[in-house]
Coordinates of C-alpha atoms in Angstrom, one line a residue:
M1 CA -0.1 0.2 -0.2
E2 CA 1.3 3.6 -1.3
F3 CA -1.3 5.7 1.3
V4 CA -0.9 5.2 4.7
S5 CA -3.2 7.7 6.1
G6 CA -5.0 6.7 9.1
Y7 CA -2.9 3.2 9.9
R8 CA 0.4 4.8 11.1
D9 CA 1.1 6.2 14.6
P10 CA 1.5 10.0 14.0
V11 CA 4.6 9.9 15.8
L12 CA 5.9 7.9 13.0
D13 CA 4.6 10.7 10.7
Y14 CA 6.0 13.6 12.6
S15 CA 9.5 12.0 13.0
E16 CA 9.8 11.5 9.0
L17 CA 9.0 15.6 8.9
L18 CA 11.7 16.4 11.7
F19 CA 13.8 14.3 8.9
S20 CA 12.9 15.1 5.9
W21 CA 12.9 19.2 7.1
Y22 CA 16.8 18.4 8.7
R23 CA 17.7 16.9 5.9
R24 CA 16.4 20.1 3.6
Y25 CA 18.6 22.2 6.6
M26 CA 21.9 20.2 6.1
K27 CA 21.5 20.4 2.2
D28 CA 21.2 24.5 2.3
C29 CA 24.2 24.7 4.6
A30 CA 26.3 22.5 2.9
G31 CA 27.7 21.1 5.7
R32 CA 27.9 22.1 9.1
P33 CA 28.9 25.8 9.5
E34 CA 31.9 26.7 10.8
R35 CA 31.9 29.7 11.2
L36 CA 29.4 33.5 12.6
A37 CA 29.0 35.1 9.2
L38 CA 25.8 34.1 6.4
P39 CA 27.0 34.4 2.7
P40 CA 25.7 38.6 2.2
Q41 CA 22.8 36.9 -0.3
Q42 CA 21.2 34.7 2.7
E43 CA 21.7 37.7 5.4
A44 CA 20.4 40.6 2.6
R45 CA 17.4 38.1 2.2
I46 CA 16.7 37.5 5.7
K47 CA 16.8 41.0 6.9
S48 CA 14.1 41.2 4.1
L49 CA 11.3 39.3 5.8
P50 CA 8.5 40.4 6.9
Y51 CA 8.1 40.1 10.9
D52 CA 6.1 37.2 13.1
A53 CA 4.6 38.7 15.8
T54 CA 4.9 36.1 17.4
C55 CA 7.1 35.4 19.9
W56 CA 9.4 32.2 19.1
F57 CA 11.1 30.3 21.5
L58 CA 14.4 28.2 21.0
H59 CA 15.7 25.1 23.7
V60 CA 18.7 23.5 23.8
L61 CA 17.9 19.8 25.4
H62 CA 20.6 17.8 26.6
N63 CA 20.6 13.8 26.5
D64 CA 22.0 11.5 28.4
S65 CA 20.5 8.3 28.4
I66 CA 19.3 7.5 25.1
A67 CA 21.1 6.2 21.9
F68 CA 20.1 3.8 18.7
R69 CA 21.6 1.7 15.8
P70 CA 20.8 0.3 12.6
R71 CA 19.7 -3.0 13.0
N72 CA 20.1 -4.4 9.8
T73 CA 21.4 -2.4 7.7
E74 CA 20.6 -3.9 4.2
L75 CA 17.2 -2.4 5.6
Q76 CA 18.2 1.1 5.2
M77 CA 17.2 3.4 2.2
G78 CA 19.4 5.8 1.3
D79 CA 19.6 8.6 4.9
L80 CA 16.3 7.0 6.0
F81 CA 16.6 4.3 9.3
Y82 CA 13.0 3.0 8.2
V83 CA 10.4 3.5 4.6
D84 CA 7.1 2.3 4.2
D85 CA 6.0 -0.2 5.8
A86 CA 6.9 0.3 9.6
L87 CA 3.0 2.1 10.6
R88 CA 3.5 1.0 14.6
F89 CA 6.6 2.5 16.5
R90 CA 6.7 -1.7 18.1
D91 CA 8.3 -1.7 13.6
L92 CA 11.1 0.1 14.7
K93 CA 12.5 -3.3 16.3
R94 CA 13.4 -4.4 12.8
Y95 CA 14.9 -1.3 12.2
I96 CA 16.8 0.8 15.3
S97 CA 18.1 -0.6 18.8
F98 CA 17.1 1.3 21.7
I99 CA 20.4 1.7 23.9
N100 CA 20.3 2.3 28.0
L101 CA 23.0 4.7 28.3
Q102 CA 22.0 4.9 31.8
E103 CA 25.6 4.0 34.4
E104 CA 22.4 2.1 36.4
T105 CA 23.3 -1.5 36.6
E106 CA 20.0 -3.7 36.7
G107 CA 21.2 -6.7 35.4
E108 CA 22.5 -7.9 32.7
T109 CA 20.2 -6.4 30.1
S110 CA 22.4 -2.6 31.3
T111 CA 25.7 -4.3 30.7
R112 CA 24.5 -5.1 27.5
D113 CA 23.5 -2.0 26.7
A114 CA 26.7 -0.2 28.4
D115 CA 29.0 -2.9 26.0
A116 CA 26.5 -1.7 22.7
A117 CA 27.3 2.3 23.6
N118 CA 31.3 1.4 22.2
S119 CA 30.3 0.5 19.6
D120 CA 31.0 1.9 16.5
D121 CA 27.4 2.2 14.8
V122 CA 25.7 3.4 17.6
R123 CA 24.6 7.1 17.1
H124 CA 24.2 8.6 20.3
I125 CA 22.5 12.2 20.2
K126 CA 24.4 14.4 22.4
Y127 CA 21.6 17.6 21.9
L128 CA 18.6 18.4 20.5
L129 CA 17.9 22.9 19.3
L130 CA 14.4 23.0 18.4
V131 CA 12.4 26.3 17.9
A132 CA 8.6 26.5 18.4
V133 CA 6.2 28.8 17.3
E134 CA 4.4 30.2 20.3
T135 CA 1.4 28.8 18.9
G136 CA 3.3 26.0 20.0
A137 CA 4.3 24.7 15.9
V138 CA 7.5 23.4 15.9
I139 CA 9.8 24.7 12.6
G140 CA 13.1 23.8 13.2
V141 CA 15.4 21.4 14.6
D142 CA 19.3 20.6 14.9
F143 CA 20.8 17.8 15.9
L144 CA 23.9 17.7 17.8
M145 CA 25.7 14.0 18.1
D146 CA 28.0 12.7 20.7
S147 CA 31.3 13.1 18.3
E148 CA 30.4 16.7 17.8
C149 CA 30.4 17.3 21.2
S150 CA 33.8 16.4 22.8
G151 CA 36.3 18.5 23.7
N152 CA 36.3 22.5 25.2
K153 CA 34.2 23.9 21.4
V154 CA 30.9 22.3 22.8
Q155 CA 29.3 25.3 24.1
Y156 CA 31.2 27.1 21.1
V157 CA 29.3 24.5 18.0
C158 CA 25.9 24.6 20.5
K159 CA 25.8 28.3 20.4
L160 CA 26.5 28.4 16.9
R161 CA 24.3 26.3 15.7
A162 CA 21.9 27.5 17.3
Y163 CA 22.0 30.9 15.7
H164 CA 22.2 29.2 12.0
L165 CA 19.5 27.0 12.8
L166 CA 17.3 30.0 13.6
C167 CA 18.2 31.7 10.3
Q168 CA 17.1 27.9 8.6
C169 CA 14.0 28.3 10.6
M170 CA 13.6 31.9 9.3
A171 CA 14.1 31.2 5.7
L172 CA 13.1 27.7 5.2
P173 CA 10.4 27.3 8.1
M174 CA 8.8 23.8 8.4
D175 CA 5.2 23.9 9.4
N176 CA 2.3 25.5 7.1
G177 CA 3.6 29.3 6.9
Q178 CA 5.2 31.5 5.0
P179 CA 9.3 32.8 5.3
R180 CA 9.7 34.9 8.1
R181 CA 11.8 36.7 11.0
P182 CA 10.2 36.9 14.8
Q183 CA 10.4 40.3 16.1
R184 CA 11.3 38.3 19.7
V185 CA 13.0 35.0 20.5
A186 CA 13.2 33.5 24.1
I187 CA 15.8 31.1 24.6
E188 CA 16.9 28.7 27.6
D189 CA 19.7 28.2 28.2
P190 CA 21.3 31.5 29.7
S191 CA 24.9 30.7 27.3
V192 CA 23.5 30.5 24.0
H193 CA 21.3 32.9 25.7
R194 CA 24.3 35.7 26.0
F195 CA 25.4 34.8 22.7
L196 CA 22.3 35.6 20.3
V197 CA 21.8 38.5 21.9
K198 CA 24.2 40.6 19.7
S199 CA 24.4 37.7 17.1
L200 CA 20.8 38.1 15.9
S201 CA 20.7 42.3 16.3
S202 CA 21.9 42.1 13.5
L203 CA 19.2 40.6 11.3
G204 CA 16.7 43.0 13.4
V205 CA 15.6 40.1 15.6
G206 CA 15.1 40.5 19.7
V207 CA 15.8 39.0 22.5
Q208 CA 13.8 38.5 24.9
K209 CA 15.8 39.8 28.1
T210 CA 16.3 37.4 30.3
P211 CA 16.2 32.9 30.0
M212 CA 13.1 31.1 29.9
R213 CA 12.9 29.2 33.3
D214 CA 10.3 27.3 31.9
W215 CA 9.1 25.8 28.0
S216 CA 7.6 28.5 27.2
P217 CA 7.5 32.3 28.6
S218 CA 3.4 32.0 27.8
G219 CA 1.4 30.2 30.2
T220 CA -0.9 29.4 26.9
F221 CA 1.8 27.6 25.2
I222 CA 0.1 24.4 23.4
F223 CA 2.7 21.5 21.2
S224 CA 1.4 21.1 18.0
A225 CA 2.2 19.2 15.7
Q226 CA 0.5 20.2 12.4
T227 CA 0.5 18.2 9.2
V228 CA 2.8 19.0 6.9
Q229 CA 1.9 17.9 3.2
C230 CA 4.6 16.0 0.8
C231 CA 4.3 14.9 -3.0
H232 CA 2.8 11.6 -3.3
V233 CA 6.1 9.6 -5.7
C234 CA 8.9 12.1 -4.7
K235 CA 8.0 13.1 -1.0
Q236 CA 9.2 16.5 -1.0
R237 CA 8.1 18.7 1.5
K238 CA 5.2 21.8 1.1
F239 CA 7.9 23.7 2.7
E240 CA 10.6 22.9 -0.5
V241 CA 8.2 23.3 -3.4
M242 CA 4.7 23.6 -4.2
L243 CA 2.4 20.7 -4.1
T244 CA -0.7 20.8 -6.2
P245 CA -3.3 18.2 -6.4
C246 CA -4.8 16.4 -9.4
A247 CA -6.8 18.2 -11.8
T248 CA -9.4 15.7 -12.7
C249 CA -9.5 13.8 -8.6
D250 CA -8.6 16.9 -6.5
A251 CA -7.1 13.8 -4.4
V252 CA -3.4 13.7 -4.6
L253 CA -1.1 16.0 -4.1
Y254 CA 2.2 16.3 -6.7
C255 CA 4.9 18.6 -7.2
S256 CA 5.1 18.8 -11.0
E257 CA 4.5 16.9 -14.1
D258 CA 7.1 14.4 -14.0
C259 CA 5.8 12.6 -11.2
K260 CA 2.2 12.9 -11.7
V261 CA 2.9 11.0 -14.8
Q262 CA 5.5 8.8 -13.4
D263 CA 2.4 8.5 -10.9
W264 CA 0.2 7.8 -13.7
R265 CA 2.1 5.4 -16.0
K266 CA 3.2 2.7 -13.2
S267 CA 3.4 -0.7 -13.1
P268 CA 0.6 -3.2 -12.7
W269 CA -2.4 -0.7 -14.1
D270 CA -4.4 -1.7 -11.2
I271 CA -1.7 0.6 -8.4
S272 CA -1.3 3.8 -11.2
H273 CA -2.8 6.9 -10.7
E274 CA -4.6 6.4 -14.3
F275 CA -6.5 3.2 -12.4
W276 CA -7.4 5.1 -9.5
C277 CA -8.2 8.4 -10.8
E278 CA -11.8 8.5 -11.5
K279 CA -12.2 6.2 -9.0
M280 CA -11.0 9.2 -6.2
K281 CA -13.0 11.2 -7.9
R282 CA -16.1 9.6 -6.6
F283 CA -13.8 9.3 -3.0
M284 CA -13.7 12.8 -3.3
Q285 CA -17.1 13.5 -3.5
S286 CA -18.3 11.8 0.4
E287 CA -15.7 14.4 1.9
E288 CA -19.1 17.3 3.0
R289 CA -20.7 13.9 3.6
L290 CA -18.2 12.6 6.4
A291 CA -18.2 16.3 7.6
D292 CA -22.2 16.3 8.1
L293 CA -21.8 16.1 11.4
P294 CA -24.1 17.7 13.8
F295 CA -21.1 19.0 16.5
H296 CA -20.1 22.8 16.5
F297 CA -16.4 22.3 16.6
M298 CA -17.1 20.2 13.2
K299 CA -15.6 23.0 10.7
E300 CA -12.7 22.5 12.5
T301 CA -11.8 19.2 13.0
T302 CA -12.8 18.9 9.6
S303 CA -10.3 21.0 7.7
R304 CA -7.7 20.0 4.8
L305 CA -5.4 21.1 7.8
F306 CA -7.1 19.9 10.9
D307 CA -3.8 20.0 13.6
Q308 CA -5.3 17.2 16.5
E309 CA -2.3 17.7 18.9
F310 CA -4.1 21.9 19.4
F311 CA -7.5 20.3 19.6
L312 CA -7.2 18.0 22.5
S313 CA -4.1 20.1 24.2
S314 CA -6.5 23.4 24.1
R315 CA -9.4 21.9 25.5
N316 CA -7.1 19.9 28.3
L317 CA -7.2 16.4 27.3
I318 CA -4.2 15.2 27.7
G319 CA -4.3 11.5 29.2
G320 CA -6.1 8.1 30.0
A321 CA -9.1 7.5 27.3
W322 CA -7.2 10.3 25.4
T323 CA -3.8 8.7 24.8
V324 CA -4.1 7.1 21.9
E325 CA -5.4 9.4 20.1
S326 CA -2.1 11.7 20.9
I327 CA 1.6 11.8 20.4
H328 CA 2.8 12.2 23.9
Y329 CA -0.5 12.1 26.8
H330 CA -1.3 10.2 29.6
T331 CA -4.4 9.1 31.3
R332 CA -8.3 9.9 31.5
R333 CA -11.4 8.0 33.1
L334 CA -14.6 8.3 31.0
Q335 CA -18.1 6.5 33.4
G336 CA -21.5 5.6 33.5
K337 CA -25.1 6.5 33.0
S338 CA -28.1 5.5 33.5
P339 CA -29.4 2.8 31.2
A340 CA -31.5 2.6 27.8
W341 CA -31.8 0.2 24.6
N342 CA -33.6 1.4 21.6
L343 CA -31.0 4.4 20.9
E344 CA -31.9 6.8 17.5
V345 CA -28.4 5.8 15.4
S346 CA -26.7 9.2 16.1
W347 CA -24.6 11.4 17.8
K348 CA -26.7 14.1 18.3
E349 CA -29.0 11.6 20.0
Y350 CA -27.0 10.0 21.5
Y351 CA -25.7 13.1 23.1
N352 CA -28.7 14.0 24.1
W353 CA -29.6 11.0 26.0
R354 CA -26.4 11.3 27.5
G355 CA -26.9 15.0 28.8
L356 CA -23.7 15.7 26.7
S357 CA -22.5 19.2 25.3
L358 CA -22.1 19.1 22.1
D359 CA -18.7 20.8 22.2
N360 CA -17.6 17.7 23.7
P361 CA -14.8 16.0 21.3
L362 CA -15.8 13.0 23.3
A363 CA -17.3 11.0 20.1
A364 CA -13.4 10.6 19.4
L365 CA -13.3 8.5 21.4
L366 CA -16.7 6.8 22.3
T367 CA -16.9 5.8 18.4
Y368 CA -15.8 2.5 18.9
P369 CA -18.5 1.3 21.4
L370 CA -20.9 3.2 19.7
T371 CA -19.5 1.5 16.3
I372 CA -20.6 -2.0 17.9
Y373 CA -23.7 -0.9 19.4
Y374 CA -24.6 0.6 16.1
I375 CA -24.0 -3.1 14.0
I376 CA -25.6 -4.9 16.9
S377 CA -29.2 -2.9 16.7
T378 CA -29.2 -2.0 13.2
L379 CA -26.3 -3.9 10.8
V380 CA -26.8 -7.8 11.8
P381 CA -30.7 -6.8 11.6
Q382 CA -30.5 -5.5 8.5
H383 CA -28.0 -7.6 7.1
F384 CA -28.4 -11.0 9.2
P385 CA -32.2 -11.1 10.1
E386 CA -31.7 -14.7 10.7
L387 CA -29.8 -14.7 13.2
N388 CA -32.3 -13.0 16.0
I389 CA -29.4 -11.0 17.7
L390 CA -31.7 -8.3 19.2
K391 CA -33.8 -11.3 21.4
K392 CA -29.9 -12.7 22.6
Q393 CA -29.5 -12.8 26.0
S394 CA -26.2 -13.2 25.6
L395 CA -23.7 -12.7 22.8
K396 CA -19.8 -13.3 22.2
I397 CA -18.0 -10.8 20.1
H398 CA -14.7 -11.2 18.7
I399 CA -12.7 -8.0 18.3
M400 CA -9.7 -8.4 15.8
A401 CA -6.7 -6.6 16.0
G402 CA -8.1 -4.7 18.8
G403 CA -4.6 -3.6 21.2
R404 CA -5.6 0.1 20.0
E405 CA -8.7 -0.3 21.6
Y406 CA -8.1 -2.7 24.7
H407 CA -5.6 0.5 25.3
N408 CA -9.2 1.6 26.5
I409 CA -10.9 -0.7 27.3
L410 CA -13.0 1.4 29.9
L411 CA -15.1 3.0 27.5
F412 CA -16.7 0.0 26.6
W413 CA -18.9 0.3 30.0
E414 CA -21.4 2.0 27.4
L415 CA -22.1 -1.2 25.8
V416 CA -23.7 -1.6 29.6
L417 CA -25.5 1.4 29.2
L418 CA -26.8 1.1 26.0
M419 CA -28.0 -2.8 26.7
P420 CA -28.9 -3.4 29.5
H421 CA -30.4 -6.9 28.6
V422 CA -27.0 -8.6 27.1
V423 CA -25.0 -10.3 28.5
L424 CA -21.7 -9.6 26.4
E425 CA -18.2 -11.3 26.1
L426 CA -15.7 -9.6 24.2
V427 CA -12.7 -11.2 23.4
F428 CA -10.2 -9.3 21.7
V429 CA -7.4 -11.4 19.5
G430 CA -4.4 -10.1 17.7
S431 CA -0.6 -9.7 17.9
D432 CA -0.6 -5.6 18.0
L433 CA -2.1 -6.6 22.1
P434 CA 0.9 -6.3 25.1
V435 CA 2.3 -9.4 25.1
E436 CA 1.7 -9.5 29.1
E437 CA -2.0 -9.4 28.7
D438 CA -2.3 -12.9 26.5
E439 CA -4.5 -15.4 28.0
R440 CA -6.2 -12.3 30.7
S441 CA -9.7 -12.9 31.6
F442 CA -11.7 -10.8 33.7
I443 CA -14.8 -9.0 33.5
I444 CA -15.4 -4.7 33.1
L445 CA -18.0 -3.9 36.3
K446 CA -19.1 -0.3 37.8
K447 CA -18.3 -0.5 41.7
G448 CA -20.2 2.7 43.2
S449 CA -19.0 5.6 41.2
E450 CA -16.2 4.1 39.4
V451 CA -16.1 1.6 36.4
R452 CA -13.5 -0.6 36.8
C453 CA -11.2 -4.0 35.7
S454 CA -11.6 -7.0 38.2
D455 CA -10.9 -10.1 38.7
L456 CA -13.3 -13.2 37.6
T457 CA -13.0 -14.2 41.2
Y458 CA -14.2 -10.9 42.7
V459 CA -17.5 -11.6 40.6
D460 CA -18.3 -15.2 42.0
K461 CA -18.4 -13.8 45.1
D462 CA -20.9 -11.0 45.0
R463 CA -23.0 -12.8 42.6
G464 CA -25.4 -10.8 40.4
V465 CA -22.7 -8.3 39.8
R466 CA -23.2 -7.1 36.0
G467 CA -20.5 -6.3 33.1
I468 CA -18.7 -7.2 30.1
H469 CA -16.4 -10.4 30.3
V470 CA -13.4 -10.5 28.4
K471 CA -10.4 -12.1 27.4
V472 CA -6.8 -11.6 25.7
H473 CA -5.7 -13.7 23.5
A474 CA -2.2 -11.6 21.9
R475 CA -2.1 -14.1 18.9
P476 CA -2.8 -13.7 15.4
Y477 CA -6.5 -15.0 14.9
H478 CA -6.0 -17.6 12.9
T479 CA -4.0 -19.5 15.1
L480 CA -6.7 -18.9 18.0
Q481 CA -8.9 -22.2 18.8
V482 CA -12.0 -20.9 20.4
A483 CA -15.0 -21.5 20.8
K484 CA -17.3 -19.3 17.3
P485 CA -18.4 -16.2 18.9
D486 CA -21.6 -14.5 17.7
L487 CA -20.0 -12.0 16.0
V488 CA -16.8 -10.5 14.7
I489 CA -16.0 -7.0 14.4
G490 CA -12.9 -5.2 13.6
F491 CA -11.8 -2.1 13.6
N492 CA -10.0 -0.3 10.3
P493 CA -7.7 -2.6 9.6
G494 CA -6.0 -1.7 6.2
F495 CA -6.4 -5.6 4.8
G496 CA -2.9 -5.1 2.6
L497 CA -0.8 -3.9 5.6
D498 CA -0.2 -7.0 7.5
D499 CA -0.5 -10.7 5.7
T500 CA -2.4 -12.4 8.8
W501 CA -5.1 -11.1 7.3
L502 CA -4.1 -13.7 4.7
S503 CA -5.0 -16.5 6.5
T504 CA -7.3 -15.1 9.0
L505 CA -10.3 -14.0 6.4
P506 CA -9.8 -18.3 5.6
R507 CA -10.0 -18.5 8.7
L508 CA -13.4 -16.3 8.6
Q509 CA -14.3 -17.8 5.4
A510 CA -14.2 -21.4 6.4
M511 CA -16.5 -20.1 10.6
K512 CA -18.9 -18.8 8.7
V513 CA -19.5 -16.1 11.2
P514 CA -21.1 -12.5 10.7
A515 CA -17.9 -10.1 10.3
F516 CA -18.3 -6.5 9.7
F517 CA -14.9 -4.0 9.5
S518 CA -14.9 -0.3 9.4
D519 CA -11.8 1.6 7.7
C520 CA -11.1 4.9 7.0
S521 CA -12.1 6.1 3.6
Q522 CA -14.3 5.1 0.8
Y523 CA -10.2 4.1 -1.1
S524 CA -9.8 1.6 2.0
C525 CA -12.6 -0.2 1.4
E526 CA -12.2 -0.9 -1.8
V527 CA -8.7 -1.8 -1.6
D528 CA -9.7 -4.3 1.3
G529 CA -12.1 -6.2 -0.5
Q530 CA -9.5 -6.7 -3.4
V531 CA -7.8 -8.7 -0.5
V532 CA -10.8 -10.4 0.4
S533 CA -11.7 -11.9 -3.0
G534 CA -8.0 -12.6 -3.4
A535 CA -7.1 -14.4 0.1
S536 CA -11.0 -16.0 1.1
G537 CA -12.5 -15.9 -2.9
G538 CA -15.2 -14.4 -0.7
S539 CA -16.2 -10.6 -1.5
A540 CA -16.8 -7.4 0.7
S541 CA -20.3 -5.5 0.3
L542 CA -20.5 -1.8 -0.4
P543 CA -18.8 0.8 2.1
I544 CA -21.7 2.2 4.5
L545 CA -21.3 5.5 6.0
N546 CA -21.2 4.8 9.6
P547 CA -23.4 7.8 11.9
F548 CA -20.9 7.2 14.6
R549 CA -18.0 8.1 13.0
S550 CA -14.8 9.6 14.6
P551 CA -15.5 14.3 13.9
L552 CA -11.7 14.3 13.5
R553 CA -10.0 14.0 10.3
I554 CA -6.9 12.4 10.1
V555 CA -5.3 14.9 7.5
A556 CA -3.2 13.0 5.3
T557 CA 0.3 14.7 3.9
D558 CA 0.6 12.8 0.0
N559 CA -3.5 13.2 -0.4
N560 CA -6.4 15.7 0.1
M561 CA -8.9 12.8 0.9
P562 CA -11.3 12.7 3.9
W563 CA -10.1 10.1 6.3
Y564 CA -11.5 9.8 9.6
K565 CA -11.4 6.3 11.6
N566 CA -14.4 4.4 11.5
A567 CA -15.9 6.2 9.0
F568 CA -17.5 3.5 6.6
L569 CA -18.5 0.0 7.9
F570 CA -19.0 -3.1 5.8
Y571 CA -19.8 -6.8 5.9
L572 CA -17.7 -9.6 4.1
I573 CA -18.9 -11.8 1.5
Y574 CA -19.2 -15.2 2.0
K575 CA -18.6 -18.1 -1.5
S576 CA -21.6 -19.4 -1.2
N577 CA -20.2 -23.3 -1.9
H578 CA -23.5 -23.9 -3.6
I579 CA -25.6 -23.0 -1.2
S580 CA -28.2 -20.4 -2.1
T581 CA -26.9 -16.7 -0.9
K582 CA -30.6 -15.4 -0.7
R583 CA -31.2 -18.3 1.8
N584 CA -27.8 -17.4 3.9
N585 CA -28.4 -13.5 3.4
L586 CA -25.3 -13.5 1.7
V587 CA -26.9 -10.4 -0.6
P588 CA -24.7 -7.0 -1.2
Y589 CA -26.0 -4.3 0.5
S590 CA -27.0 -2.2 -2.4
A591 CA -29.8 -5.4 -2.8
L592 CA -31.5 -4.3 0.6
Q593 CA -31.2 -0.6 0.2
A594 CA -30.5 2.1 -2.8
P595 CA -26.3 3.2 -3.0
S596 CA -25.4 7.0 -2.8
P597 CA -24.6 8.0 -6.1
D598 CA -20.3 7.6 -5.4
T599 CA -21.6 3.7 -3.9
A600 CA -24.0 3.0 -7.1
A601 CA -20.1 3.1 -9.7
E602 CA -19.2 0.3 -7.0
A603 CA -20.9 -2.0 -7.3
S604 CA -19.5 -3.9 -10.3
P605 CA -15.8 -3.5 -10.2
Q606 CA -13.1 -4.5 -12.5
K607 CA -12.4 -8.2 -11.8
K608 CA -8.4 -8.8 -12.4
K609 CA -6.4 -11.7 -11.9
N610 CA -4.7 -12.9 -8.7
K611 CA -1.0 -12.2 -8.3
S612 CA 1.2 -14.6 -6.4
G613 CA 2.5 -12.7 -2.9
R614 CA 2.5 -10.5 -0.7
N615 CA 1.4 -7.8 -3.7
Q616 CA -1.5 -9.2 -4.5
C617 CA -3.3 -8.6 -1.6
R618 CA -1.0 -5.1 -1.5
K619 CA -3.3 -3.1 -4.5
R620 CA -2.8 0.0 -2.6
K621 CA -2.2 2.9 -5.0

């Protein structure tokens, strides 16, 4: 897959942005600057830049604890440490080993790390220089490696590099803003502060009278990790070149006609933009429908320049259940309310029932339990009526590849309030679950006003306690040997991104259990359908717009397509094995309900010959 929007951990996208800016910085500097003076043309250009009325912050961050080294140099590409198939932070284990440099002895691990630290291929960043604007966006970074910080010149080198870093941030800021110079700069390090007071004055830039004593001189500082877009082909960023979308579909971004032609002519044909262009044009028509939610913040969260970190931080949503939505924050807890059922399938009705303000962005977290509720209450009765699911007193649901959702397991208590008459058993399965949680069994229950997880022995002593039974299997689904569930659900799986689906989908085909999946876009759903066809011989239903999708847009780097977590839902249509599809309710969604204009055209996708190996199921443009 070439589009990884919605699937890659934000910290990896952000680190890629930092390093792409840093590489350009090194190129512009033609190596490390060894003197203060700028070339006359560069100095004149900086002096002519307009002023930024906000304050800039310069931080000098010291690192004595962590180093790293490439694990498999053959996997590196040029000056990159990892390639596009690194989607989760844990994937970096294939490319990078992190080393603890602290002297504290903690058994054999510290001894091995200490030995590794002396190796020639270890990379140790001694100092990180970071420039941020007052709004919270980082606009430039520099790294001083351990080898550059030896001897008595380290302080002078640090001061010199801080000056050149600020100059580069003025000429080529990493954010989405235009070149400009600050009216003033606040500096944390006292010695760097004294050095830059005089050095920056020649550029017409002032320095605050005293060094900062904290992260910023302003109590309103909010960290920001705004997406900076890039060319889909060559990956040059917006701060390096002008980007324009494809004139036909308005979805994919290019920096030049050469890159567009190269993408158009890709081989095989079904990964070329020529194959996908008209489809993407139809996908883009969903942009307004996806943004049609009742929340008061929708104008901000559905913008193509949506900054999720700023949005969360500015509302003090900095922990617990919000951790998985953010790059860097930890801990928060959600509690329940009185029981109900027969809820209307919309966020507005749900918020009214729960007494929540439409200014509250909890929908970004509750999209997972509410999507399960929507599948059980609406989609299963509509597409699998013979199951009589609404009359069942207990339901066993397998949640596949649910590591992200398991992190916020207490949120699923909402299902007890929505379906008080049903005993739920949630079985989380997937290799992305914590290994230490493998085979764990517990129950989610409410004691007093607190929702918590408890061992099953607690329930044995206190009969009549209502809750959700949970079982964890930290392994691929196709290796699991357990009783057949009533329902299988997977959130934003990206079938083409993980080879284990090539074994899991045939297992589901053999079980023929109702299986529903969400995904981030119509494009993703179409690729998922291709993978299903190649792996199991079955197919996927047409995508169904999820009324309980997340309201926070995922801003992509190399395209303009609207991506939202749990945006669309589809179910697996199993091959019939000579049994009437009508009898088994294996009827595409289009036969049950008139499709929308943008999905009607997808009712008869073009069939392609299966390809061998991994490429068969990675037909991502």
